[in-house]
XYZ file of C-alpha atoms in Angstrom:
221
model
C -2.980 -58.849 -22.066
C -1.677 -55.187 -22.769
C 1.043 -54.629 -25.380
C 3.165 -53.561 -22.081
C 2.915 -57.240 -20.120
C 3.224 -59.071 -23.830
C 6.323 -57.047 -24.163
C 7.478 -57.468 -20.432
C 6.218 -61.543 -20.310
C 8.763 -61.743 -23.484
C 11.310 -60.219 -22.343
C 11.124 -62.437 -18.357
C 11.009 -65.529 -20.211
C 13.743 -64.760 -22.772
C 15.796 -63.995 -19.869
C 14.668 -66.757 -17.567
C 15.363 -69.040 -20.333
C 19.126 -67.662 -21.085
C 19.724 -67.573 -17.135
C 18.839 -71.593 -17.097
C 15.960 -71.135 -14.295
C 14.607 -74.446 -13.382
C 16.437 -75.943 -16.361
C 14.507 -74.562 -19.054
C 17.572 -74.062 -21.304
C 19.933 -77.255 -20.179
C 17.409 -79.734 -19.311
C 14.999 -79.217 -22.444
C 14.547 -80.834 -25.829
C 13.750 -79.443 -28.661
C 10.545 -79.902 -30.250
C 9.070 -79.279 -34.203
C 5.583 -78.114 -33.972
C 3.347 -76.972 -36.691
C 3.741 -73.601 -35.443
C 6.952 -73.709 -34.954
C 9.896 -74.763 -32.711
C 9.263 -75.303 -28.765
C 11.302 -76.707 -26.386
C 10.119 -79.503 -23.932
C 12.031 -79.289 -20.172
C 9.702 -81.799 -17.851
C 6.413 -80.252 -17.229
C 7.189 -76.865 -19.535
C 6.640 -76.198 -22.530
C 8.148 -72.715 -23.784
C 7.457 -71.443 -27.583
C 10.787 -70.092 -28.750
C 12.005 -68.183 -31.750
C 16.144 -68.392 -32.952
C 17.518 -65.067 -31.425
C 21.235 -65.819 -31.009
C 21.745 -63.017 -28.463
C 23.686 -64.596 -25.728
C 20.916 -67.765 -26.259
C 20.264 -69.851 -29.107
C 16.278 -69.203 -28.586
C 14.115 -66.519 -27.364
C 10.987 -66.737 -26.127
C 7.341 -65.958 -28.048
C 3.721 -66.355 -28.293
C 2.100 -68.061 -26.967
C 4.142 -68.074 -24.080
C 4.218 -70.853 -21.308
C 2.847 -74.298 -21.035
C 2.624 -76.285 -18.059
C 1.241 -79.840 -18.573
C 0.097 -78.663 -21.741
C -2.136 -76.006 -20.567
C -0.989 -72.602 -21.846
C -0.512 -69.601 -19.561
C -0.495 -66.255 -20.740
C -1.071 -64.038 -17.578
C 2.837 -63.074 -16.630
C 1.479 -63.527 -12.595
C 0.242 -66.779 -12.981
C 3.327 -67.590 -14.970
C 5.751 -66.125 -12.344
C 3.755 -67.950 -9.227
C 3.692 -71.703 -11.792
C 7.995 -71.297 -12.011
C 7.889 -70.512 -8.384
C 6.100 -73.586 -7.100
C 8.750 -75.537 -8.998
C 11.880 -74.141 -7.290
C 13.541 -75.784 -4.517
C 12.003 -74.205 -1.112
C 15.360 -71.760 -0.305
C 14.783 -70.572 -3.989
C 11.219 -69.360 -3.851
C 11.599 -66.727 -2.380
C 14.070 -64.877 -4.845
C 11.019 -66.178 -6.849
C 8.647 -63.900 -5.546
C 10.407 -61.130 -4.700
C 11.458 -61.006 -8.683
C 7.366 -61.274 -9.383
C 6.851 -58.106 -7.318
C 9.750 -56.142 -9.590
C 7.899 -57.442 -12.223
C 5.033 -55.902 -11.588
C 6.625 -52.828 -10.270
C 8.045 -52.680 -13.500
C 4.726 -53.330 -15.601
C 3.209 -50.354 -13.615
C 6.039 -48.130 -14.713
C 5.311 -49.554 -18.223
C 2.387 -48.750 -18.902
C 2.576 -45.234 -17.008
C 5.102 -44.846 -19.820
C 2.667 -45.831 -22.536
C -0.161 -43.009 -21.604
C 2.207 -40.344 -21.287
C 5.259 -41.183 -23.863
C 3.406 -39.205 -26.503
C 2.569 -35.936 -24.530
C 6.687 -35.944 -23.146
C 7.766 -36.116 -26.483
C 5.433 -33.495 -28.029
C 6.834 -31.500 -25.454
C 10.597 -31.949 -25.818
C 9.837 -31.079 -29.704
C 8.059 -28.054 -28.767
C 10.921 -26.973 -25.926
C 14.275 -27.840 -28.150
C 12.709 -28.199 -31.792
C 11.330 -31.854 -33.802
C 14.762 -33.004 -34.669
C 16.810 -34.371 -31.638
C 19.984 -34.652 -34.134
C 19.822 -30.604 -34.031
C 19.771 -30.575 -30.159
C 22.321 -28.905 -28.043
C 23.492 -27.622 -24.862
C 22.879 -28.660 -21.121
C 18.831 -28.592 -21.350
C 18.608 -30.615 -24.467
C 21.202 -33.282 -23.159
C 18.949 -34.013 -20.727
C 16.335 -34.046 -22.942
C 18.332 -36.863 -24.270
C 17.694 -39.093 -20.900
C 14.339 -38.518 -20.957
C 14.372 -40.380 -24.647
C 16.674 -42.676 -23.596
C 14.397 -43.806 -19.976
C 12.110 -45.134 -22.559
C 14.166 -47.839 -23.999
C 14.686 -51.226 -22.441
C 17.771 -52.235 -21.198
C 19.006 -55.197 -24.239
C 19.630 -58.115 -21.407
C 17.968 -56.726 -17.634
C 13.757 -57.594 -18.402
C 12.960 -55.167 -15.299
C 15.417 -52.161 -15.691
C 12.280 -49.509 -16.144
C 11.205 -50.455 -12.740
C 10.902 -47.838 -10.114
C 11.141 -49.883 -6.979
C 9.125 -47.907 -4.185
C 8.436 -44.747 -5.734
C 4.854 -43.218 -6.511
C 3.611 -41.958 -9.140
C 3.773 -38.519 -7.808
C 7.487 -39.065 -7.447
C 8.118 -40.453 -10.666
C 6.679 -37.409 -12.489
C 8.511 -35.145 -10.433
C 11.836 -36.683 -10.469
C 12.482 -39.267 -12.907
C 13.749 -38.629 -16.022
C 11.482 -39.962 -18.745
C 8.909 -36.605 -17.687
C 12.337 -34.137 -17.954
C 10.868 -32.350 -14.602
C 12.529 -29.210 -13.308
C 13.303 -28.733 -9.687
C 14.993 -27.106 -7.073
C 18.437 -29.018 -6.077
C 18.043 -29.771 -1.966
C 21.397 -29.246 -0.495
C 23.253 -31.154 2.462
C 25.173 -29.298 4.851
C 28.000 -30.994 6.508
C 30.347 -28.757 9.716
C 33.695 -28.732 7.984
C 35.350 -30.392 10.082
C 33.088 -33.864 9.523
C 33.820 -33.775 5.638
C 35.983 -36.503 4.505
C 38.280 -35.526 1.212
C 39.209 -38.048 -1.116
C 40.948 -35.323 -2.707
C 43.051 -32.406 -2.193
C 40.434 -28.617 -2.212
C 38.637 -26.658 -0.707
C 35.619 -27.359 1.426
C 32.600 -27.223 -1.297
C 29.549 -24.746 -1.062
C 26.756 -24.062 -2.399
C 22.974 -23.569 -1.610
C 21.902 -21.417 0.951
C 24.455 -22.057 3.773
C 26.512 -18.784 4.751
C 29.817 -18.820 3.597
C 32.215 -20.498 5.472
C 29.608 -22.245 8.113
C 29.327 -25.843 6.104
C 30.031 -28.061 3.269
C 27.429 -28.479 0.819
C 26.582 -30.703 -2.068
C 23.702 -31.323 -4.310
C 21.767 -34.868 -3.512
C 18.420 -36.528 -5.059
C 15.324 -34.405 -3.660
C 13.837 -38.404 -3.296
C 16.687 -39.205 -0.875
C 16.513 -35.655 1.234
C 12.184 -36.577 1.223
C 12.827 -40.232 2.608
């Protein structure tokens, strides 16, 4: 198991446990092992650790049991949870598998390239982010910030549906540049929520449409 998927596995069952799925948190007892505390909830066994965050336990190594046969592998631990849910539920089930492993992807993308991004910012806008400033290094700021995990979501670095090739050309944690892809609107289809003037911008002539700035991602779907 990579540092990524230990990190990731932790993170799912933390949260699976604090969401109640399957009962882990209501219908369990607690348990005093030699290596420490576990909690019992029918066929599971889950490790846990005292956290406090929003739960009383967290989850840790060595992960899940199921009729006292450990599982480390977060697939086979995702597809064991889903054969216990209730037939209208496994679904959800699998779907959140497949943004888990989204997610991992993303992960450990992150982990060959974090080092070579940040070399780079330091290089571009100097080795101390406290001294950054201006538009360019506030952005420089999302690309340190993409990096971090969200404290309760276990899957917010996933990039649902988008390559590889997309993520390094659009998504923040690789603080790409690129040109802006406009959409032009005939004035009289664009909708104010405001009083102003029509907006422009881009290459339209003057006067022949409203423009705004969207996602180059949404303009290439």
């Amino acid at each position: 198991m990579t540092g990524a998927e230990r990190q990731l596995t932790l993170r799912v069952l933390s949260a699976l446990l604090r969401e109640d799925v399957l009962g882990l948190r209501s219908g369990a007892a607690l348990e005093r092992r030699a290596d420490g505390p576990w909690l019992r909830s029918g066929r599971f066994g889950l490790p846990v650790v005292a956290d406090g965050f929003q739960c009383a336990y967290a989850a840790r190594l060595p992960l899940l049991a199921v009729d006292g046969v450990e599982l480390t592998g977060l697939p086979d631990i995702l597809a064991r949870l889903a054969e216990e849910a209730d037939p209208p539920d496994r679904p959800g089930h699998l779907a959140f598998a497949e943004e888990c492993r989204q997610t991992l992807a993303t992960m450990e993308l992150h982990e060959r390239v974090r080092d070579g991004v940040h070399e780079r910012l330091a290089e571009t806008y100097g080795a101390d982010p406290a001294r950054w400033s201006g538009l360019g290094p506030s952005l420089a700021f999302d690309t340190l910030a993409a990096y971090l995990d969200h404290p309760v979501y276990p899957t917010a670095r996933g990039r649902s549906g988008l390559t590889v090739s997309h993520l390094t050309a659009y998504a923040p944690e690789f603080h790409p540049s690129f040109e802006l892809r406009w959409l032009a609107v005939p004035p009289a289809s664009w909708t104010r929520t405001a009083p102003g003037r029509c907006p422009t911008g881009g290459r339209a002539p003057a006067g022949s449409a409203c423009t705004a700035p969207t996602r180059p991602f949404r303009c290439i779907r």
